[in-house]
Short mmCIF file of C-alpha atoms and ligand atoms in Angstrom, two decimals:
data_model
loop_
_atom_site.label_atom_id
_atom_site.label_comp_id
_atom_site.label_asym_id
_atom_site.label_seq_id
_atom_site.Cartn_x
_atom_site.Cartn_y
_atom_site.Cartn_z
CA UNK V 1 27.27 -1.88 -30.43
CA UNK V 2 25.36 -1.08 -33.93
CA UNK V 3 22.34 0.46 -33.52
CA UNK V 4 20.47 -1.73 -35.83
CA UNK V 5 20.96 -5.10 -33.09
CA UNK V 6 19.55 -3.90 -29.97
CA UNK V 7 20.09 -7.33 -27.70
CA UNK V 8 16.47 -7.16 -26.95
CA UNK V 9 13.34 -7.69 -28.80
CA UNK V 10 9.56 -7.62 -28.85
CA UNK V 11 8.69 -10.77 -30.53
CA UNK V 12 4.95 -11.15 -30.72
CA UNK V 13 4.43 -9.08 -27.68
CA UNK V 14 7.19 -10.99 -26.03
CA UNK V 15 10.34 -9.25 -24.62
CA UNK V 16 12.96 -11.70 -25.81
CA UNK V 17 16.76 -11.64 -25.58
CA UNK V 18 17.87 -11.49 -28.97
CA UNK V 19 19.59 -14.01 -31.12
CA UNK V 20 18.54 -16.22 -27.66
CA UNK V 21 16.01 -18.48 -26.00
CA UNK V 22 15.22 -16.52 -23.22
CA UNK V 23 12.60 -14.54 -22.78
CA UNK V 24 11.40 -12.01 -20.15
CA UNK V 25 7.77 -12.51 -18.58
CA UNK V 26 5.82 -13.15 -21.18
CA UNK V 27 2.73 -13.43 -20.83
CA UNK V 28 2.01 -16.97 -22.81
CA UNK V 29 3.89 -20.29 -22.27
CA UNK V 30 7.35 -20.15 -23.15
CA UNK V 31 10.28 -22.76 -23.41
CA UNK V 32 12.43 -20.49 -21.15
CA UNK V 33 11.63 -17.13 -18.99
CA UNK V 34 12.81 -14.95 -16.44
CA UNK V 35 9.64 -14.12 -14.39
CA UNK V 36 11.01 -10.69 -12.67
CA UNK V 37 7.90 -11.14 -10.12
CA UNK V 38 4.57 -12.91 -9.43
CA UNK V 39 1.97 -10.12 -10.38
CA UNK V 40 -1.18 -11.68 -13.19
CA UNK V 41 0.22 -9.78 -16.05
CA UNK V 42 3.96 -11.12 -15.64
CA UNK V 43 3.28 -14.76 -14.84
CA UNK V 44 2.23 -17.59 -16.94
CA UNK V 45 3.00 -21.41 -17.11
CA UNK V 46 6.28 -22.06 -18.70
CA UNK V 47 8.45 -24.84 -19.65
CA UNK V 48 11.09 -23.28 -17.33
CA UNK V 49 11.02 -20.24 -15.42
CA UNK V 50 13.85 -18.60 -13.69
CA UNK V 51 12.60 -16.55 -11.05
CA UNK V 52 13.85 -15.77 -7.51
CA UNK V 53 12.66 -18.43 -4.55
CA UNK V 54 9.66 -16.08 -3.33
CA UNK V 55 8.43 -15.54 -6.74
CA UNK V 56 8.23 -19.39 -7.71
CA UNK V 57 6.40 -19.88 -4.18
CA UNK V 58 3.63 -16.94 -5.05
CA UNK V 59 3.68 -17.87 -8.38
CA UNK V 60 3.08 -21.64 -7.13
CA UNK V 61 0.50 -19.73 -4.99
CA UNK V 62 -1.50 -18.01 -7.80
CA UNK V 63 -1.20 -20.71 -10.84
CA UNK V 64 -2.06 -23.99 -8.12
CA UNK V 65 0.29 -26.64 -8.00
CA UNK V 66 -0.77 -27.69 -11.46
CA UNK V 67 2.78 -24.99 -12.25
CA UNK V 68 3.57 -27.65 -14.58
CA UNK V 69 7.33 -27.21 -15.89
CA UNK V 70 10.86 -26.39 -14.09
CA UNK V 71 11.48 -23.87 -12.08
CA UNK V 72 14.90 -22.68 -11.66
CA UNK V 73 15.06 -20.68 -8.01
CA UNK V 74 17.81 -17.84 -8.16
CA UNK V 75 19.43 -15.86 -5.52
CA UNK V 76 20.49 -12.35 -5.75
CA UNK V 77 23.68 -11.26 -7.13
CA UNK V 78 24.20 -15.28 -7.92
CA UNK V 79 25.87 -14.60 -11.43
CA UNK V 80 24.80 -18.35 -13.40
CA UNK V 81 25.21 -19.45 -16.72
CA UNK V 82 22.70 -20.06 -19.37
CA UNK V 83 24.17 -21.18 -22.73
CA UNK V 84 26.44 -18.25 -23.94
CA UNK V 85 24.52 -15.74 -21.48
CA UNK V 86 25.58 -15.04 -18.06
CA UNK V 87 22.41 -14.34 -15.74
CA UNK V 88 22.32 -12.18 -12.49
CA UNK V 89 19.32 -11.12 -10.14
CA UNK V 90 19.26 -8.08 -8.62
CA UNK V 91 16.53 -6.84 -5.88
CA UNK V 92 13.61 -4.97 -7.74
CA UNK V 93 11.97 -3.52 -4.87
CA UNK V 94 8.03 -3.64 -6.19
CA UNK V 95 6.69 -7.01 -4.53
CA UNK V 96 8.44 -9.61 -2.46
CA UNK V 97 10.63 -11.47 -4.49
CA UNK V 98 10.76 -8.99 -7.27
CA UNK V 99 14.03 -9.43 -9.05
CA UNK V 100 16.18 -7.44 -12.02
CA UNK V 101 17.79 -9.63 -14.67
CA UNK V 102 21.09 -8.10 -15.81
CA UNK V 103 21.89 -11.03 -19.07
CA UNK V 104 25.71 -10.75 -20.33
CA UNK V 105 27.06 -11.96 -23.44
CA UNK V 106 30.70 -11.42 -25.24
CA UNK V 107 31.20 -8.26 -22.44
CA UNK V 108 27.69 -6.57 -22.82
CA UNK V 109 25.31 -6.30 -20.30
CA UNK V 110 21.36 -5.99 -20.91
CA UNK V 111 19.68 -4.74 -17.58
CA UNK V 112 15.99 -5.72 -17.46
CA UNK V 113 14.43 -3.23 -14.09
CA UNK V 114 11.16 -5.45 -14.96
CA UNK V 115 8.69 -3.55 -11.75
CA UNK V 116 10.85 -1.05 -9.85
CA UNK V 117 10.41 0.50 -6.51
CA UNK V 118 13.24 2.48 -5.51
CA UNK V 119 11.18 3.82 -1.99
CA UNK V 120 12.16 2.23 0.70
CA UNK V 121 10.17 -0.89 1.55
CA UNK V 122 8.44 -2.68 4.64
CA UNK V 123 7.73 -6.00 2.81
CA UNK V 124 10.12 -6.60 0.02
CA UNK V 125 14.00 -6.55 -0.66
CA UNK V 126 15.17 -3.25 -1.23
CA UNK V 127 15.71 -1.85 -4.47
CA UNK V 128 19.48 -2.02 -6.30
CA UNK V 129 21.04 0.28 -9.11
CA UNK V 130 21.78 -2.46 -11.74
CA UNK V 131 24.74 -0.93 -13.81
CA UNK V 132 24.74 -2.02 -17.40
CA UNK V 133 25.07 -1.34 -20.83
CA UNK V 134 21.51 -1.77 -22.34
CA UNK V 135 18.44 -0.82 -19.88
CA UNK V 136 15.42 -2.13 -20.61
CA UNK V 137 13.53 0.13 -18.43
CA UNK V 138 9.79 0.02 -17.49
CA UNK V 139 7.52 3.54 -17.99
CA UNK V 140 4.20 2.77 -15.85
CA UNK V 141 4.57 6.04 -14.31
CA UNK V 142 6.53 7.46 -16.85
CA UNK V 143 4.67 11.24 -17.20
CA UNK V 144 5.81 14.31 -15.41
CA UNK V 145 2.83 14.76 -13.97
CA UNK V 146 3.58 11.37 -11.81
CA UNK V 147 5.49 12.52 -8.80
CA UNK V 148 4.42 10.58 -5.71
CA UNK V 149 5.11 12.45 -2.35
CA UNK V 150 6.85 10.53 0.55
CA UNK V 151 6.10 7.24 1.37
CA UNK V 152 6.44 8.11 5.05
CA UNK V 153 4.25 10.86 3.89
CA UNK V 154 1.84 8.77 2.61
CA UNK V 155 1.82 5.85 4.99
CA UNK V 156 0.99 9.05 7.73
CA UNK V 157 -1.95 10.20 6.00
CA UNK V 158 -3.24 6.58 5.60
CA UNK V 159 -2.71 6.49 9.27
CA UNK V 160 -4.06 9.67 10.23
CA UNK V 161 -7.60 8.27 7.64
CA UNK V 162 -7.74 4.88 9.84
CA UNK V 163 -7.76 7.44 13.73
CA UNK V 164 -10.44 9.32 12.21
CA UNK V 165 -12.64 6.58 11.17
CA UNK V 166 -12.26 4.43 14.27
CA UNK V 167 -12.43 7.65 16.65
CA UNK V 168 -16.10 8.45 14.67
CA UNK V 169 -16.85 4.71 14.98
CA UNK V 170 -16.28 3.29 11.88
CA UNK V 171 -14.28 0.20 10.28
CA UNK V 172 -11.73 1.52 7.89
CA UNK V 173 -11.13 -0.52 4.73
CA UNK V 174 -8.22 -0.46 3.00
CA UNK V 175 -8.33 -1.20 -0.32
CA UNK V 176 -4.56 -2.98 -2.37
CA UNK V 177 -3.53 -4.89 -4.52
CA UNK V 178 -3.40 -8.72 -2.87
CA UNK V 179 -0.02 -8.86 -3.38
CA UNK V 180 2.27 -6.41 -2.49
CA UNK V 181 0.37 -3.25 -1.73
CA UNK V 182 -1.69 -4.82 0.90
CA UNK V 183 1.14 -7.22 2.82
CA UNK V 184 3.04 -3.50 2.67
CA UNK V 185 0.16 -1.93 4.59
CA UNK V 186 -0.41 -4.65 6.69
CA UNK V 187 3.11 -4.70 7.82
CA UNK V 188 2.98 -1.03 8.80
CA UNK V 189 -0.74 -0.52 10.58
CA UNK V 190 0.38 -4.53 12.39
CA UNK V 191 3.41 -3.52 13.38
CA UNK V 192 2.06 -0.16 14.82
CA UNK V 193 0.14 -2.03 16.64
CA UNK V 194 -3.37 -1.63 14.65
CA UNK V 195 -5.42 -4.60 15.13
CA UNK V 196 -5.87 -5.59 11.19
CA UNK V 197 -8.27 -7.86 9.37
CA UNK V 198 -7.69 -9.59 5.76
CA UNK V 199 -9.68 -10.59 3.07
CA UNK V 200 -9.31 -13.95 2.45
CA UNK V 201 -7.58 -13.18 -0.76
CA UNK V 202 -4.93 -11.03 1.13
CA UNK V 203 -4.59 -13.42 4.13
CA UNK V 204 -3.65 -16.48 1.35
CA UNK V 205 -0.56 -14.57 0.01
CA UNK V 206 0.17 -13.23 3.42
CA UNK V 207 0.48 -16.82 4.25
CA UNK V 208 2.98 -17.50 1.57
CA UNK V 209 4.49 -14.07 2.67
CA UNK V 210 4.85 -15.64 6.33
CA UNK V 211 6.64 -19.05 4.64
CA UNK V 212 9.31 -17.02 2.88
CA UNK V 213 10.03 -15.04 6.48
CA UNK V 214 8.03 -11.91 6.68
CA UNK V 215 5.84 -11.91 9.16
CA UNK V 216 2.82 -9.57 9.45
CA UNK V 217 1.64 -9.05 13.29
CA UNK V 218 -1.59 -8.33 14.40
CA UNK V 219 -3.21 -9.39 10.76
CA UNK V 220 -6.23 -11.95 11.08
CA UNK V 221 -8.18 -13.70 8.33
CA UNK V 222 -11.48 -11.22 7.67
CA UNK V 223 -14.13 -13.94 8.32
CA UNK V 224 -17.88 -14.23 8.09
CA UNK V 225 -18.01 -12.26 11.67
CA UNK V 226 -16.85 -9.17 10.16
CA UNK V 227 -14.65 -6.78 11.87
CA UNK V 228 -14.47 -5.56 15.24
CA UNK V 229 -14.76 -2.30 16.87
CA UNK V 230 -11.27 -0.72 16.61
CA UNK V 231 -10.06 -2.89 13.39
CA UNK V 232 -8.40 -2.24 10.37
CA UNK V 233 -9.35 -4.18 6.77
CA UNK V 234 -7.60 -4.44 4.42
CA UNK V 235 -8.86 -6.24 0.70
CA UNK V 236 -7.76 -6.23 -2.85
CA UNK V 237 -9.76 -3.29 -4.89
CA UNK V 238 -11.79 -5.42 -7.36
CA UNK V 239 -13.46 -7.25 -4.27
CA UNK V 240 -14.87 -3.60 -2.81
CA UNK V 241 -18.23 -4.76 -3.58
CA UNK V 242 -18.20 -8.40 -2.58
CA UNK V 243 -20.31 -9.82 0.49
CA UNK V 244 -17.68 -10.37 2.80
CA UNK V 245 -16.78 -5.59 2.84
CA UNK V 246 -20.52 -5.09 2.24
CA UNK V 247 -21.62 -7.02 5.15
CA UNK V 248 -19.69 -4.40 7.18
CA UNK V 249 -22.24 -1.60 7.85
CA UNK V 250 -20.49 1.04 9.05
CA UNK V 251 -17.22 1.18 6.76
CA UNK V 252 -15.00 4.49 5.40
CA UNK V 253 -13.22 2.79 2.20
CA UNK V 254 -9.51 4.15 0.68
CA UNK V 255 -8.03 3.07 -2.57
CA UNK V 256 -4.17 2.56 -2.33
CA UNK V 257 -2.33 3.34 -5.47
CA UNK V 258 -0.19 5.35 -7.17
CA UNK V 259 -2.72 6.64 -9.73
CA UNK V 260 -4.33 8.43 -6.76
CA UNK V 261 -2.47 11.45 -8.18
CA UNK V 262 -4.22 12.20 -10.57
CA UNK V 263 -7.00 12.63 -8.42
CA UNK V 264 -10.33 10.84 -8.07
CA UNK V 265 -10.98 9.71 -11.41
CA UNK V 266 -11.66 6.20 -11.79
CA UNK V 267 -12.23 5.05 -7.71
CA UNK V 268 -15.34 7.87 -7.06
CA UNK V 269 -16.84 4.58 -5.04
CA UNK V 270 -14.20 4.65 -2.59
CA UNK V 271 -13.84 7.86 0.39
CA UNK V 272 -10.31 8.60 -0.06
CA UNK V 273 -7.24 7.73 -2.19
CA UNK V 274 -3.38 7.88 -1.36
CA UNK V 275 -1.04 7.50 -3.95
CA UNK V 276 0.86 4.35 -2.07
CA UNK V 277 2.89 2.62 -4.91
CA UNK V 278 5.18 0.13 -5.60
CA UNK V 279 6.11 1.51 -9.07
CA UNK V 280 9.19 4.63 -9.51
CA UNK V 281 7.45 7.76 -10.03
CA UNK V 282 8.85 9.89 -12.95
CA UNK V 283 12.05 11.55 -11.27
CA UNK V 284 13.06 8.46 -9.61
CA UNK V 285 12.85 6.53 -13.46
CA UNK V 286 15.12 9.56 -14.82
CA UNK V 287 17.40 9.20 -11.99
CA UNK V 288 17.49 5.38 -11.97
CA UNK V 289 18.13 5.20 -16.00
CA UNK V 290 21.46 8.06 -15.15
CA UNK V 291 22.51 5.85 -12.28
CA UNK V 292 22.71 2.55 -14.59
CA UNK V 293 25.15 4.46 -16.39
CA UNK V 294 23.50 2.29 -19.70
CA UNK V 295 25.06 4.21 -22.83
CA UNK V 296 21.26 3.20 -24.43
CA UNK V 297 17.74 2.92 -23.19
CA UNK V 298 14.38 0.67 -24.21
CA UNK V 299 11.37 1.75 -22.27
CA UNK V 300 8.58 -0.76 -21.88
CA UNK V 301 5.09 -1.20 -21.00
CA UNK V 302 3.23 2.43 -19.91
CA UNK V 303 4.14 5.74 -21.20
CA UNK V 304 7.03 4.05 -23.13
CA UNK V 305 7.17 6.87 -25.74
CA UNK V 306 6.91 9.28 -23.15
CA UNK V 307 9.63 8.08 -21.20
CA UNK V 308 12.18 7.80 -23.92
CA UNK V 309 11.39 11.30 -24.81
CA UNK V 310 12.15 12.50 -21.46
CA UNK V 311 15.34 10.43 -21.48
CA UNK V 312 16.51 11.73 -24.49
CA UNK V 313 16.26 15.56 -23.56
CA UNK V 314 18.37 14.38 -20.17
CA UNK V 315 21.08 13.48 -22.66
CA UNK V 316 20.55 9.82 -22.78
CA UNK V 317 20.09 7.69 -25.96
CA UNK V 318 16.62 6.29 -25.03
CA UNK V 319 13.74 4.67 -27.49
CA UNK V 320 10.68 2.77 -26.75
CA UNK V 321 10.82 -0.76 -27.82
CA UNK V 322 8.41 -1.47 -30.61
CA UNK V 323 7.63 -4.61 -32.48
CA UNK V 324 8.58 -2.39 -36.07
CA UNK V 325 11.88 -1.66 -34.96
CA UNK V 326 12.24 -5.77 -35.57
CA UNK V 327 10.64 -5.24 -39.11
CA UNK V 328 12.52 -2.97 -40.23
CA UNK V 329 15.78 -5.32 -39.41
CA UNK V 330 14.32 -7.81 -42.38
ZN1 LIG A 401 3.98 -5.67 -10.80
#
């Protein structure tokens, strides 16, 4: 392949396959996409969106029925064809539904990891290597510094935090992302046999969770009666504040994210932070990118440039994908 024609592009901010229609979550209305999963930042109304089954239902979920458009529903490891381009989905790992794109045209293969989680997960499909040619690979946690411990680890210490408040009397609340990170801790506490409670924000994707076959036991809808002695809550970050946490006195709050590494910084308001995640940490990116066996890298989003460079001193041809690198094709 000549360097100068990577087969993928930032155009306008968009990832796009080049020299085709498709694009890959972007963020404003498109003709075509491939919407790896239902998080804010990846979703938007398009005229058609190929996404897995659970990601059109949560994406139904979080843009109202008004999704106006077609959405094309695609299994895993269904290869389909889309003009010259042959399209298969591979399990991502991060959220339910989360989904790979590996795009083939005349015998090369573009992998797109779009979110990655190679843990092992409660809540979502687990994680494939996607071999492929091209990677385009995503760097959210892509500093040395970000090396999570565990998750077994980690889900133990969040355990060991929710005994210690409800032994000294107090509600602990567990503060995740609404979807994803707090389905993932719900399924663990439930299923352990912790009576939980969710925010209403939580319990709505739970619900869409439930349709598409995971069920979360011992998880009921946080409602204006508060919690109970000897529950667990669990609510999305941004709503730490809101009536519905305040108006439980006696509360011990925990942030649950991967940034919890590097300390502290940037949740002081909560008591405690463990670095759950549903992003790779650094080593598990490295090791991913090797496993792909891609002969060339893009890294995306994050500490793209970062990333790369850490690529390229493991011996792999790796670059961050930048708009100029289009510019400097004219
Ligand atoms: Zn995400």
């Amino acid at each position: 392949m000549r360097a100068a024609n990577p087969p993928i592009e930032l155009s306008k901010g968009q990832l796009k396959v080049t020299g085709s229609g498709l694009f890959l979550d972007a963020h404003r209305r498109a003709a075509c996409v491939f919407v790896s999963h239902a998080h804010g930042d990846h979703i938007a109304r398009h005229d058609r969106t190929i996404a897995t089954p659970a990601t059109v239902a949560l994406m139904r979920h979080r843009l109202g029925e008004r999704v106006r458009g077609e959405a094309l529903p695609a299994a895993y490891r269904q290869p389909f064809g889309l003009s010259d381009l042959t399209l298969e989905l591979f399990p991502a790992g991060h959220v339910l539904g989360s989904a790979q794109l590996r795009v083939t045209r005349r015998g090369v293969s573009l992998g797109y990891s779009g979110d990655l989680c190679l843990e092992p997960t409660l809540t979502a499909e687990p994680a494939e290597v996607m071999g492929c040619d091209v990677l385009v690979l995503e760097s959210t946690f892509g500093l040395p510094r970000y090396v999570f411990p565990p998750k077994a680890e980690v889900l133990l210490r969040i355990r060991r935090f929710v005994d210690d408040a409800l032994s000294a009397g107090v509600t602990p609340v567990l503060l995740g992302y609404s979807l994803g990170k707090a389905q993932e801790i719900l399924k663990y506490l439930g299923e352990a046999g912790y009576p939980c409670r969710a925010h209403p924000m939580v319990q709505a994707v739970n619900r869409v969770y439930g349709a598409q076959g995971v069920e979360l036991p011992n998880v009921r809808l946080l409602g204006p009666d508060g919690a109970a002695p000897g529950e667990v809550v669990v609510a999305p970050p941004h709503l730490s504040r809101s009536a519905a946490i305040l108006r439980i006195r006696r509360r011990r709050t925990a942030m649950l994210t991967g940034w919890a590494v590097d300390g502290r910084r940037g949740f002081r308001s909560a008591d405690a932070a463990f670095p759950l995640s549903d992003h790779a940490d650094f080593p598990a990116l490295l090791r991913y990118a090797r496993d792909t066996g891609a002969g060339r890298v893009f890294t995306v989003h994050g500490y793209a440039r970062e990333l790369a460079a850490a690529l390229r001193r493991e011996g792999l041809r790796a670059e961050p994908l930048e708009e100029r690198e289009q510019l400097e094709l004219l």
